[in-house]
Amino acid sequence: MANFTKWLGAGLGFTLGGPIGAAIGFAIGSFVDGFSEKDLLLEQGEYQQKQKRNTRVNTQSGDFEMSLLVLASIVIKSDGKVDKRELDFVRSQFLGMYGKERANSAFKLFKGVVKKDISARQVCIQIREHMSHASRLQLLHFLFGIAKADEFVTEKEVEEIHKIANYLYINSRDFESIKAMFYDASDNAYKILEIEKSATNDEVKKAYRKMVKKYHPDKLQDLGSEHLQGAKEKFQSIQTAYDKIKKERGL
């Protein structure tokens, strides 16, 4: 059988170790039929050897995918049930990003991971040690998408995502900005741009330029083209918010 990372369809680095690697191992060993745990153990051993040799293991497309998968499993269970619409959202997002073969493999793994109790804090510590701020913001955006998939974001889901954001060292302004992208409220355009409704026109323009720079898809180029669609959606939310404010103000 092909090794684990080839089966997945992307390279893995830091997620082969730590609590994320343990969650993956649990899923494979207990729930993923027809897959040998030996492949994963071999690659985890190679990763540990690189660590001992102080060889830097960069974040790869597969690392983002595994981080997403594990955090999604935590959010989905936060309201005490696993909603089919949320699972369908995860599957559809994987299909859109990775194509049918890789998405089916990832979702098979996801259904195993979701059965394990996982420490959000430990997983987030591992992620923030290896992943850029821009990539962590993208993870947060995806998690809100999952929570909204059943058409209603519960307070428990928001609390869980907020807790994850804190563990990932994402500040409250960034959290509220991304959260506002998934809600319909009169002042959401301002929240998305991280400004108050009382901001001057010059402050609005300055905030827009700042957010364009922060959320530009180019910041996620290292994660591979498959992860750029979510970045483009987030970027489009910034543009839509700015256009709405301009229209309201007659700019």
PDB file of C-alpha atoms in Angstrom:
ATOM      1  CA  MET A   1       0.000   0.000   0.000  1.00  0.00           C
ATOM      2  CA  ALA A   2       1.176   3.544  -0.708  1.00  0.00           C
ATOM      3  CA  ASN A   3       2.492   5.524   2.227  1.00  0.00           C
ATOM      4  CA  PHE A   4       0.159   7.664   4.302  1.00  0.00           C
ATOM      5  CA  THR A   5       0.933  11.042   2.782  1.00  0.00           C
ATOM      6  CA  LYS A   6       0.475   9.722  -0.752  1.00  0.00           C
ATOM      7  CA  TRP A   7      -2.820   8.164   0.269  1.00  0.00           C
ATOM      8  CA  LEU A   8      -3.883  11.522   1.640  1.00  0.00           C
ATOM      9  CA  GLY A   9      -2.713  13.306  -1.484  1.00  0.00           C
ATOM     10  CA  ALA A  10      -0.446  15.888   0.101  1.00  0.00           C
ATOM     11  CA  GLY A  11       2.769  16.161   2.054  1.00  0.00           C
ATOM     12  CA  LEU A  12       2.659  16.245   5.829  1.00  0.00           C
ATOM     13  CA  GLY A  13       5.169  17.828   8.171  1.00  0.00           C
ATOM     14  CA  PHE A  14       4.488  18.981  11.741  1.00  0.00           C
ATOM     15  CA  THR A  15       1.058  17.311  11.979  1.00  0.00           C
ATOM     16  CA  LEU A  16       2.711  13.894  11.947  1.00  0.00           C
ATOM     17  CA  GLY A  17       3.747  14.587  15.531  1.00  0.00           C
ATOM     18  CA  GLY A  18       2.096  15.949  18.669  1.00  0.00           C
ATOM     19  CA  PRO A  19      -1.625  15.740  19.509  1.00  0.00           C
ATOM     20  CA  ILE A  20      -2.696  16.055  15.857  1.00  0.00           C
ATOM     21  CA  GLY A  21      -0.556  13.063  14.919  1.00  0.00           C
ATOM     22  CA  ALA A  22      -2.040  11.145  17.862  1.00  0.00           C
ATOM     23  CA  ALA A  23      -5.595  11.931  16.696  1.00  0.00           C
ATOM     24  CA  ILE A  24      -4.755  10.790  13.163  1.00  0.00           C
ATOM     25  CA  GLY A  25      -3.233   7.581  14.536  1.00  0.00           C
ATOM     26  CA  PHE A  26      -6.322   6.914  16.637  1.00  0.00           C
ATOM     27  CA  ALA A  27      -8.611   7.336  13.643  1.00  0.00           C
ATOM     28  CA  ILE A  28      -6.547   5.091  11.416  1.00  0.00           C
ATOM     29  CA  GLY A  29      -6.029   2.413  14.042  1.00  0.00           C
ATOM     30  CA  SER A  30      -9.651   2.278  15.150  1.00  0.00           C
ATOM     31  CA  PHE A  31     -11.992   3.477  12.425  1.00  0.00           C
ATOM     32  CA  VAL A  32     -10.464   3.641   8.952  1.00  0.00           C
ATOM     33  CA  ASP A  33     -11.122   0.290   7.288  1.00  0.00           C
ATOM     34  CA  GLY A  34      -8.598  -1.084   4.832  1.00  0.00           C
ATOM     35  CA  PHE A  35      -5.791   1.217   5.917  1.00  0.00           C
ATOM     36  CA  SER A  36      -2.582   0.110   7.553  1.00  0.00           C
ATOM     37  CA  GLU A  37      -1.422   2.035  10.612  1.00  0.00           C
ATOM     38  CA  LYS A  38       2.117   0.886   9.812  1.00  0.00           C
ATOM     39  CA  ASP A  39       2.468   3.476   7.033  1.00  0.00           C
ATOM     40  CA  LEU A  40       1.651   6.317   9.392  1.00  0.00           C
ATOM     41  CA  LEU A  41       3.956   5.023  12.133  1.00  0.00           C
ATOM     42  CA  LEU A  42       6.851   4.855   9.668  1.00  0.00           C
ATOM     43  CA  GLU A  43       6.326   8.445   8.585  1.00  0.00           C
ATOM     44  CA  GLN A  44       5.912   9.635  12.160  1.00  0.00           C
ATOM     45  CA  GLY A  45       9.248   7.981  12.911  1.00  0.00           C
ATOM     46  CA  GLU A  46      10.893   9.829  10.023  1.00  0.00           C
ATOM     47  CA  TYR A  47       9.427  13.102  11.271  1.00  0.00           C
ATOM     48  CA  GLN A  48      10.772  12.488  14.785  1.00  0.00           C
ATOM     49  CA  GLN A  49      14.232  11.786  13.365  1.00  0.00           C
ATOM     50  CA  LYS A  50      14.158  15.124  11.528  1.00  0.00           C
ATOM     51  CA  GLN A  51      13.256  16.838  14.775  1.00  0.00           C
ATOM     52  CA  LYS A  52      16.190  15.215  16.558  1.00  0.00           C
ATOM     53  CA  ARG A  53      18.496  16.421  13.780  1.00  0.00           C
ATOM     54  CA  ASN A  54      16.988  19.913  14.175  1.00  0.00           C
ATOM     55  CA  THR A  55      15.835  19.764  10.564  1.00  0.00           C
ATOM     56  CA  ARG A  56      13.120  22.340  10.023  1.00  0.00           C
ATOM     57  CA  VAL A  57       9.844  20.804   8.847  1.00  0.00           C
ATOM     58  CA  ASN A  58       7.824  23.489   7.074  1.00  0.00           C
ATOM     59  CA  THR A  59       4.060  23.721   7.065  1.00  0.00           C
ATOM     60  CA  GLN A  60       2.696  21.965   3.981  1.00  0.00           C
ATOM     61  CA  SER A  61      -0.698  21.669   2.322  1.00  0.00           C
ATOM     62  CA  GLY A  62      -1.394  18.454   4.203  1.00  0.00           C
ATOM     63  CA  ASP A  63      -0.573  20.114   7.530  1.00  0.00           C
ATOM     64  CA  PHE A  64      -3.263  22.728   6.942  1.00  0.00           C
ATOM     65  CA  GLU A  65      -5.672  19.982   5.906  1.00  0.00           C
ATOM     66  CA  MET A  66      -5.050  17.900   9.044  1.00  0.00           C
ATOM     67  CA  SER A  67      -5.250  20.954  11.311  1.00  0.00           C
ATOM     68  CA  LEU A  68      -8.553  21.874   9.682  1.00  0.00           C
ATOM     69  CA  LEU A  69      -9.866  18.364  10.043  1.00  0.00           C
ATOM     70  CA  VAL A  70      -9.042  18.086  13.758  1.00  0.00           C
ATOM     71  CA  LEU A  71     -10.337  21.555  14.694  1.00  0.00           C
ATOM     72  CA  ALA A  72     -13.514  20.953  12.672  1.00  0.00           C
ATOM     73  CA  SER A  73     -14.176  17.783  14.662  1.00  0.00           C
ATOM     74  CA  ILE A  74     -13.944  19.805  17.900  1.00  0.00           C
ATOM     75  CA  VAL A  75     -16.372  22.511  16.725  1.00  0.00           C
ATOM     76  CA  ILE A  76     -18.894  20.050  15.300  1.00  0.00           C
ATOM     77  CA  LYS A  77     -19.181  18.286  18.680  1.00  0.00           C
ATOM     78  CA  SER A  78     -19.315  21.493  20.763  1.00  0.00           C
ATOM     79  CA  ASP A  79     -23.134  21.718  20.795  1.00  0.00           C
ATOM     80  CA  GLY A  80     -23.473  18.116  21.938  1.00  0.00           C
ATOM     81  CA  LYS A  81     -24.491  16.627  18.599  1.00  0.00           C
ATOM     82  CA  VAL A  82     -23.048  15.950  15.171  1.00  0.00           C
ATOM     83  CA  ASP A  83     -25.372  17.546  12.610  1.00  0.00           C
ATOM     84  CA  LYS A  84     -25.513  15.946   9.161  1.00  0.00           C
ATOM     85  CA  ARG A  85     -25.538  19.393   7.495  1.00  0.00           C
ATOM     86  CA  GLU A  86     -22.253  20.227   9.186  1.00  0.00           C
ATOM     87  CA  LEU A  87     -20.741  16.947   8.037  1.00  0.00           C
ATOM     88  CA  ASP A  88     -22.030  17.614   4.526  1.00  0.00           C
ATOM     89  CA  PHE A  89     -20.419  21.068   4.652  1.00  0.00           C
ATOM     90  CA  VAL A  90     -17.054  19.562   5.599  1.00  0.00           C
ATOM     91  CA  ARG A  91     -17.359  17.003   2.804  1.00  0.00           C
ATOM     92  CA  SER A  92     -18.358  19.627   0.223  1.00  0.00           C
ATOM     93  CA  GLN A  93     -15.492  21.903   1.252  1.00  0.00           C
ATOM     94  CA  PHE A  94     -13.033  19.020   0.965  1.00  0.00           C
ATOM     95  CA  LEU A  95     -14.446  18.143  -2.461  1.00  0.00           C
ATOM     96  CA  GLY A  96     -14.065  21.730  -3.608  1.00  0.00           C
ATOM     97  CA  MET A  97     -10.508  22.025  -2.327  1.00  0.00           C
ATOM     98  CA  TYR A  98      -9.047  18.582  -2.974  1.00  0.00           C
ATOM     99  CA  GLY A  99     -11.060  16.781  -5.619  1.00  0.00           C
ATOM    100  CA  LYS A 100     -13.033  13.549  -5.184  1.00  0.00           C
ATOM    101  CA  GLU A 101     -10.277  11.026  -4.434  1.00  0.00           C
ATOM    102  CA  ARG A 102      -8.361  13.072  -1.883  1.00  0.00           C
ATOM    103  CA  ALA A 103     -11.590  14.441  -0.332  1.00  0.00           C
ATOM    104  CA  ASN A 104     -12.968  10.937   0.184  1.00  0.00           C
ATOM    105  CA  SER A 105      -9.744   9.894   1.903  1.00  0.00           C
ATOM    106  CA  ALA A 106      -9.731  12.979   4.130  1.00  0.00           C
ATOM    107  CA  PHE A 107     -13.412  12.601   5.044  1.00  0.00           C
ATOM    108  CA  LYS A 108     -12.905   8.943   5.879  1.00  0.00           C
ATOM    109  CA  LEU A 109     -10.207  10.037   8.288  1.00  0.00           C
ATOM    110  CA  PHE A 110     -12.399  12.854   9.624  1.00  0.00           C
ATOM    111  CA  LYS A 111     -15.173  10.428  10.599  1.00  0.00           C
ATOM    112  CA  GLY A 112     -12.632   8.594  12.741  1.00  0.00           C
ATOM    113  CA  VAL A 113     -11.137  11.713  14.319  1.00  0.00           C
ATOM    114  CA  VAL A 114     -14.586  13.041  15.286  1.00  0.00           C
ATOM    115  CA  LYS A 115     -15.006  10.027  17.581  1.00  0.00           C
ATOM    116  CA  LYS A 116     -11.978  10.953  19.703  1.00  0.00           C
ATOM    117  CA  ASP A 117     -11.892  13.418  22.594  1.00  0.00           C
ATOM    118  CA  ILE A 118      -9.251  15.975  21.646  1.00  0.00           C
ATOM    119  CA  SER A 119      -7.753  18.850  23.633  1.00  0.00           C
ATOM    120  CA  ALA A 120      -8.365  22.054  21.660  1.00  0.00           C
ATOM    121  CA  ARG A 121      -5.648  23.807  23.660  1.00  0.00           C
ATOM    122  CA  GLN A 122      -2.964  21.216  22.918  1.00  0.00           C
ATOM    123  CA  VAL A 123      -3.860  21.071  19.225  1.00  0.00           C
ATOM    124  CA  CYS A 124      -3.796  24.881  18.942  1.00  0.00           C
ATOM    125  CA  ILE A 125      -0.434  25.117  20.691  1.00  0.00           C
ATOM    126  CA  GLN A 126       0.966  22.734  18.086  1.00  0.00           C
ATOM    127  CA  ILE A 127      -0.604  24.708  15.220  1.00  0.00           C
ATOM    128  CA  ARG A 128       0.536  28.159  16.339  1.00  0.00           C
ATOM    129  CA  GLU A 129       4.133  26.947  16.742  1.00  0.00           C
ATOM    130  CA  HIS A 130       4.264  26.022  13.053  1.00  0.00           C
ATOM    131  CA  MET A 131       1.626  27.990  11.172  1.00  0.00           C
ATOM    132  CA  SER A 132       1.591  31.645  10.070  1.00  0.00           C
ATOM    133  CA  HIS A 133      -0.957  34.126  11.369  1.00  0.00           C
ATOM    134  CA  ALA A 134      -2.606  34.335   7.935  1.00  0.00           C
ATOM    135  CA  SER A 135      -3.077  30.561   7.863  1.00  0.00           C
ATOM    136  CA  ARG A 136      -4.552  30.576  11.370  1.00  0.00           C
ATOM    137  CA  LEU A 137      -7.048  33.240  10.303  1.00  0.00           C
ATOM    138  CA  GLN A 138      -8.047  31.006   7.407  1.00  0.00           C
ATOM    139  CA  LEU A 139      -8.635  28.097   9.792  1.00  0.00           C
ATOM    140  CA  LEU A 140     -10.945  30.317  11.833  1.00  0.00           C
ATOM    141  CA  HIS A 141     -12.892  31.332   8.718  1.00  0.00           C
ATOM    142  CA  PHE A 142     -13.494  27.688   7.834  1.00  0.00           C
ATOM    143  CA  LEU A 143     -14.659  26.874  11.384  1.00  0.00           C
ATOM    144  CA  PHE A 144     -17.338  29.575  11.261  1.00  0.00           C
ATOM    145  CA  GLY A 145     -18.440  28.160   7.913  1.00  0.00           C
ATOM    146  CA  ILE A 146     -18.959  24.766   9.557  1.00  0.00           C
ATOM    147  CA  ALA A 147     -20.900  26.258  12.468  1.00  0.00           C
ATOM    148  CA  LYS A 148     -23.169  28.153  10.034  1.00  0.00           C
ATOM    149  CA  ALA A 149     -23.743  25.084   7.831  1.00  0.00           C
ATOM    150  CA  ASP A 150     -26.865  24.059   9.774  1.00  0.00           C
ATOM    151  CA  GLU A 151     -28.182  27.636   9.312  1.00  0.00           C
ATOM    152  CA  PHE A 152     -27.846  28.469  12.986  1.00  0.00           C
ATOM    153  CA  VAL A 153     -24.672  29.177  14.966  1.00  0.00           C
ATOM    154  CA  THR A 154     -25.223  28.132  18.573  1.00  0.00           C
ATOM    155  CA  GLU A 155     -23.703  29.965  21.510  1.00  0.00           C
ATOM    156  CA  LYS A 156     -21.669  26.869  22.380  1.00  0.00           C
ATOM    157  CA  GLU A 157     -20.200  26.783  18.881  1.00  0.00           C
ATOM    158  CA  VAL A 158     -19.251  30.467  19.096  1.00  0.00           C
ATOM    159  CA  GLU A 159     -17.682  29.883  22.521  1.00  0.00           C
ATOM    160  CA  GLU A 160     -15.687  26.934  21.195  1.00  0.00           C
ATOM    161  CA  ILE A 161     -14.452  28.872  18.158  1.00  0.00           C
ATOM    162  CA  HIS A 162     -13.614  31.851  20.376  1.00  0.00           C
ATOM    163  CA  LYS A 163     -11.636  29.577  22.664  1.00  0.00           C
ATOM    164  CA  ILE A 164      -9.793  28.136  19.671  1.00  0.00           C
ATOM    165  CA  ALA A 165      -9.070  31.673  18.421  1.00  0.00           C
ATOM    166  CA  ASN A 166      -7.550  32.573  21.793  1.00  0.00           C
ATOM    167  CA  TYR A 167      -5.416  29.442  21.794  1.00  0.00           C
ATOM    168  CA  LEU A 168      -4.251  30.314  18.254  1.00  0.00           C
ATOM    169  CA  TYR A 169      -3.293  33.834  19.405  1.00  0.00           C
ATOM    170  CA  ILE A 170      -5.910  35.477  17.203  1.00  0.00           C
ATOM    171  CA  ASN A 171      -6.972  38.750  18.812  1.00  0.00           C
ATOM    172  CA  SER A 172     -10.569  39.803  19.485  1.00  0.00           C
ATOM    173  CA  ARG A 173     -10.725  42.288  16.569  1.00  0.00           C
ATOM    174  CA  ASP A 174      -9.718  39.629  14.056  1.00  0.00           C
ATOM    175  CA  PHE A 175     -12.145  37.178  15.670  1.00  0.00           C
ATOM    176  CA  GLU A 176     -15.060  39.628  15.476  1.00  0.00           C
ATOM    177  CA  SER A 177     -14.146  40.560  11.900  1.00  0.00           C
ATOM    178  CA  ILE A 178     -14.293  36.960  10.677  1.00  0.00           C
ATOM    179  CA  LYS A 179     -17.377  36.209  12.774  1.00  0.00           C
ATOM    180  CA  ALA A 180     -19.190  39.176  11.163  1.00  0.00           C
ATOM    181  CA  MET A 181     -18.643  37.626   7.730  1.00  0.00           C
ATOM    182  CA  PHE A 182     -21.189  34.952   8.697  1.00  0.00           C
ATOM    183  CA  TYR A 183     -23.893  37.132  10.256  1.00  0.00           C
ATOM    184  CA  ASP A 184     -26.481  39.543   8.885  1.00  0.00           C
ATOM    185  CA  ALA A 185     -26.499  42.721  10.984  1.00  0.00           C
ATOM    186  CA  SER A 186     -26.597  46.430  10.176  1.00  0.00           C
ATOM    187  CA  ASP A 187     -23.105  47.180  11.515  1.00  0.00           C
ATOM    188  CA  ASN A 188     -21.363  44.038  10.239  1.00  0.00           C
ATOM    189  CA  ALA A 189     -19.623  45.850   7.383  1.00  0.00           C
ATOM    190  CA  TYR A 190     -17.852  48.012   9.956  1.00  0.00           C
ATOM    191  CA  LYS A 191     -16.987  45.001  12.121  1.00  0.00           C
ATOM    192  CA  ILE A 192     -15.482  43.240   9.110  1.00  0.00           C
ATOM    193  CA  LEU A 193     -13.234  46.253   8.480  1.00  0.00           C
ATOM    194  CA  GLU A 194     -12.469  46.403  12.236  1.00  0.00           C
ATOM    195  CA  ILE A 195     -13.717  49.974  12.685  1.00  0.00           C
ATOM    196  CA  GLU A 196     -16.549  51.775  14.462  1.00  0.00           C
ATOM    197  CA  LYS A 197     -19.585  53.164  12.651  1.00  0.00           C
ATOM    198  CA  SER A 198     -18.419  56.618  13.708  1.00  0.00           C
ATOM    199  CA  ALA A 199     -15.208  56.293  11.662  1.00  0.00           C
ATOM    200  CA  THR A 200     -14.468  59.105   9.220  1.00  0.00           C
ATOM    201  CA  ASN A 201     -14.363  58.458   5.477  1.00  0.00           C
ATOM    202  CA  ASP A 202     -10.568  58.614   5.565  1.00  0.00           C
ATOM    203  CA  GLU A 203     -10.507  56.080   8.399  1.00  0.00           C
ATOM    204  CA  VAL A 204     -12.783  53.771   6.393  1.00  0.00           C
ATOM    205  CA  LYS A 205     -10.437  53.919   3.392  1.00  0.00           C
ATOM    206  CA  LYS A 206      -7.401  53.338   5.603  1.00  0.00           C
ATOM    207  CA  ALA A 207      -9.082  50.356   7.287  1.00  0.00           C
ATOM    208  CA  TYR A 208     -10.008  48.878   3.911  1.00  0.00           C
ATOM    209  CA  ARG A 209      -6.419  49.101   2.652  1.00  0.00           C
ATOM    210  CA  LYS A 210      -5.180  47.507   5.871  1.00  0.00           C
ATOM    211  CA  MET A 211      -7.651  44.617   5.623  1.00  0.00           C
ATOM    212  CA  VAL A 212      -6.874  44.025   1.949  1.00  0.00           C
ATOM    213  CA  LYS A 213      -3.231  43.637   2.899  1.00  0.00           C
ATOM    214  CA  LYS A 214      -4.020  41.344   5.848  1.00  0.00           C
ATOM    215  CA  TYR A 215      -6.381  39.025   3.976  1.00  0.00           C
ATOM    216  CA  HIS A 216      -4.849  38.987   0.509  1.00  0.00           C
ATOM    217  CA  PRO A 217      -4.864  35.398  -0.862  1.00  0.00           C
ATOM    218  CA  ASP A 218      -1.177  35.674  -1.755  1.00  0.00           C
ATOM    219  CA  LYS A 219      -0.412  35.262   1.949  1.00  0.00           C
ATOM    220  CA  LEU A 220      -1.566  31.634   1.661  1.00  0.00           C
ATOM    221  CA  GLN A 221       0.350  30.706  -1.500  1.00  0.00           C
ATOM    222  CA  ASP A 222       2.602  28.335   0.474  1.00  0.00           C
ATOM    223  CA  LEU A 223      -0.416  26.199   1.400  1.00  0.00           C
ATOM    224  CA  GLY A 224      -1.129  25.322  -2.220  1.00  0.00           C
ATOM    225  CA  SER A 225      -3.766  26.402  -4.717  1.00  0.00           C
ATOM    226  CA  GLU A 226      -6.386  24.105  -3.152  1.00  0.00           C
ATOM    227  CA  HIS A 227      -6.638  26.366  -0.106  1.00  0.00           C
ATOM    228  CA  LEU A 228      -6.891  29.655  -1.985  1.00  0.00           C
ATOM    229  CA  GLN A 229     -10.657  29.485  -2.620  1.00  0.00           C
ATOM    230  CA  GLY A 230     -11.445  30.007   1.058  1.00  0.00           C
ATOM    231  CA  ALA A 231      -8.970  32.872   1.134  1.00  0.00           C
ATOM    232  CA  LYS A 232     -10.695  34.457  -1.878  1.00  0.00           C
ATOM    233  CA  GLU A 233     -14.090  34.187  -0.149  1.00  0.00           C
ATOM    234  CA  LYS A 234     -12.696  35.951   2.910  1.00  0.00           C
ATOM    235  CA  PHE A 235     -11.094  38.594   0.698  1.00  0.00           C
ATOM    236  CA  GLN A 236     -14.401  39.107  -1.125  1.00  0.00           C
ATOM    237  CA  SER A 237     -16.140  39.711   2.220  1.00  0.00           C
ATOM    238  CA  ILE A 238     -13.753  42.623   2.790  1.00  0.00           C
ATOM    239  CA  GLN A 239     -14.575  44.080  -0.638  1.00  0.00           C
ATOM    240  CA  THR A 240     -18.333  43.631  -0.127  1.00  0.00           C
ATOM    241  CA  ALA A 241     -18.200  45.328   3.284  1.00  0.00           C
ATOM    242  CA  TYR A 242     -16.279  48.279   1.865  1.00  0.00           C
ATOM    243  CA  ASP A 243     -18.687  48.635  -1.082  1.00  0.00           C
ATOM    244  CA  LYS A 244     -21.654  48.591   1.304  1.00  0.00           C
ATOM    245  CA  ILE A 245     -20.191  51.376   3.457  1.00  0.00           C
ATOM    246  CA  LYS A 246     -19.348  53.452   0.373  1.00  0.00           C
ATOM    247  CA  LYS A 247     -22.898  53.099  -0.899  1.00  0.00           C
ATOM    248  CA  GLU A 248     -24.369  54.069   2.474  1.00  0.00           C
ATOM    249  CA  ARG A 249     -22.163  57.156   2.610  1.00  0.00           C
ATOM    250  CA  GLY A 250     -22.480  58.076  -1.052  1.00  0.00           C
ATOM    251  CA  LEU A 251     -18.717  57.800  -1.625  1.00  0.00           C
TER     252      LEU A 251
END
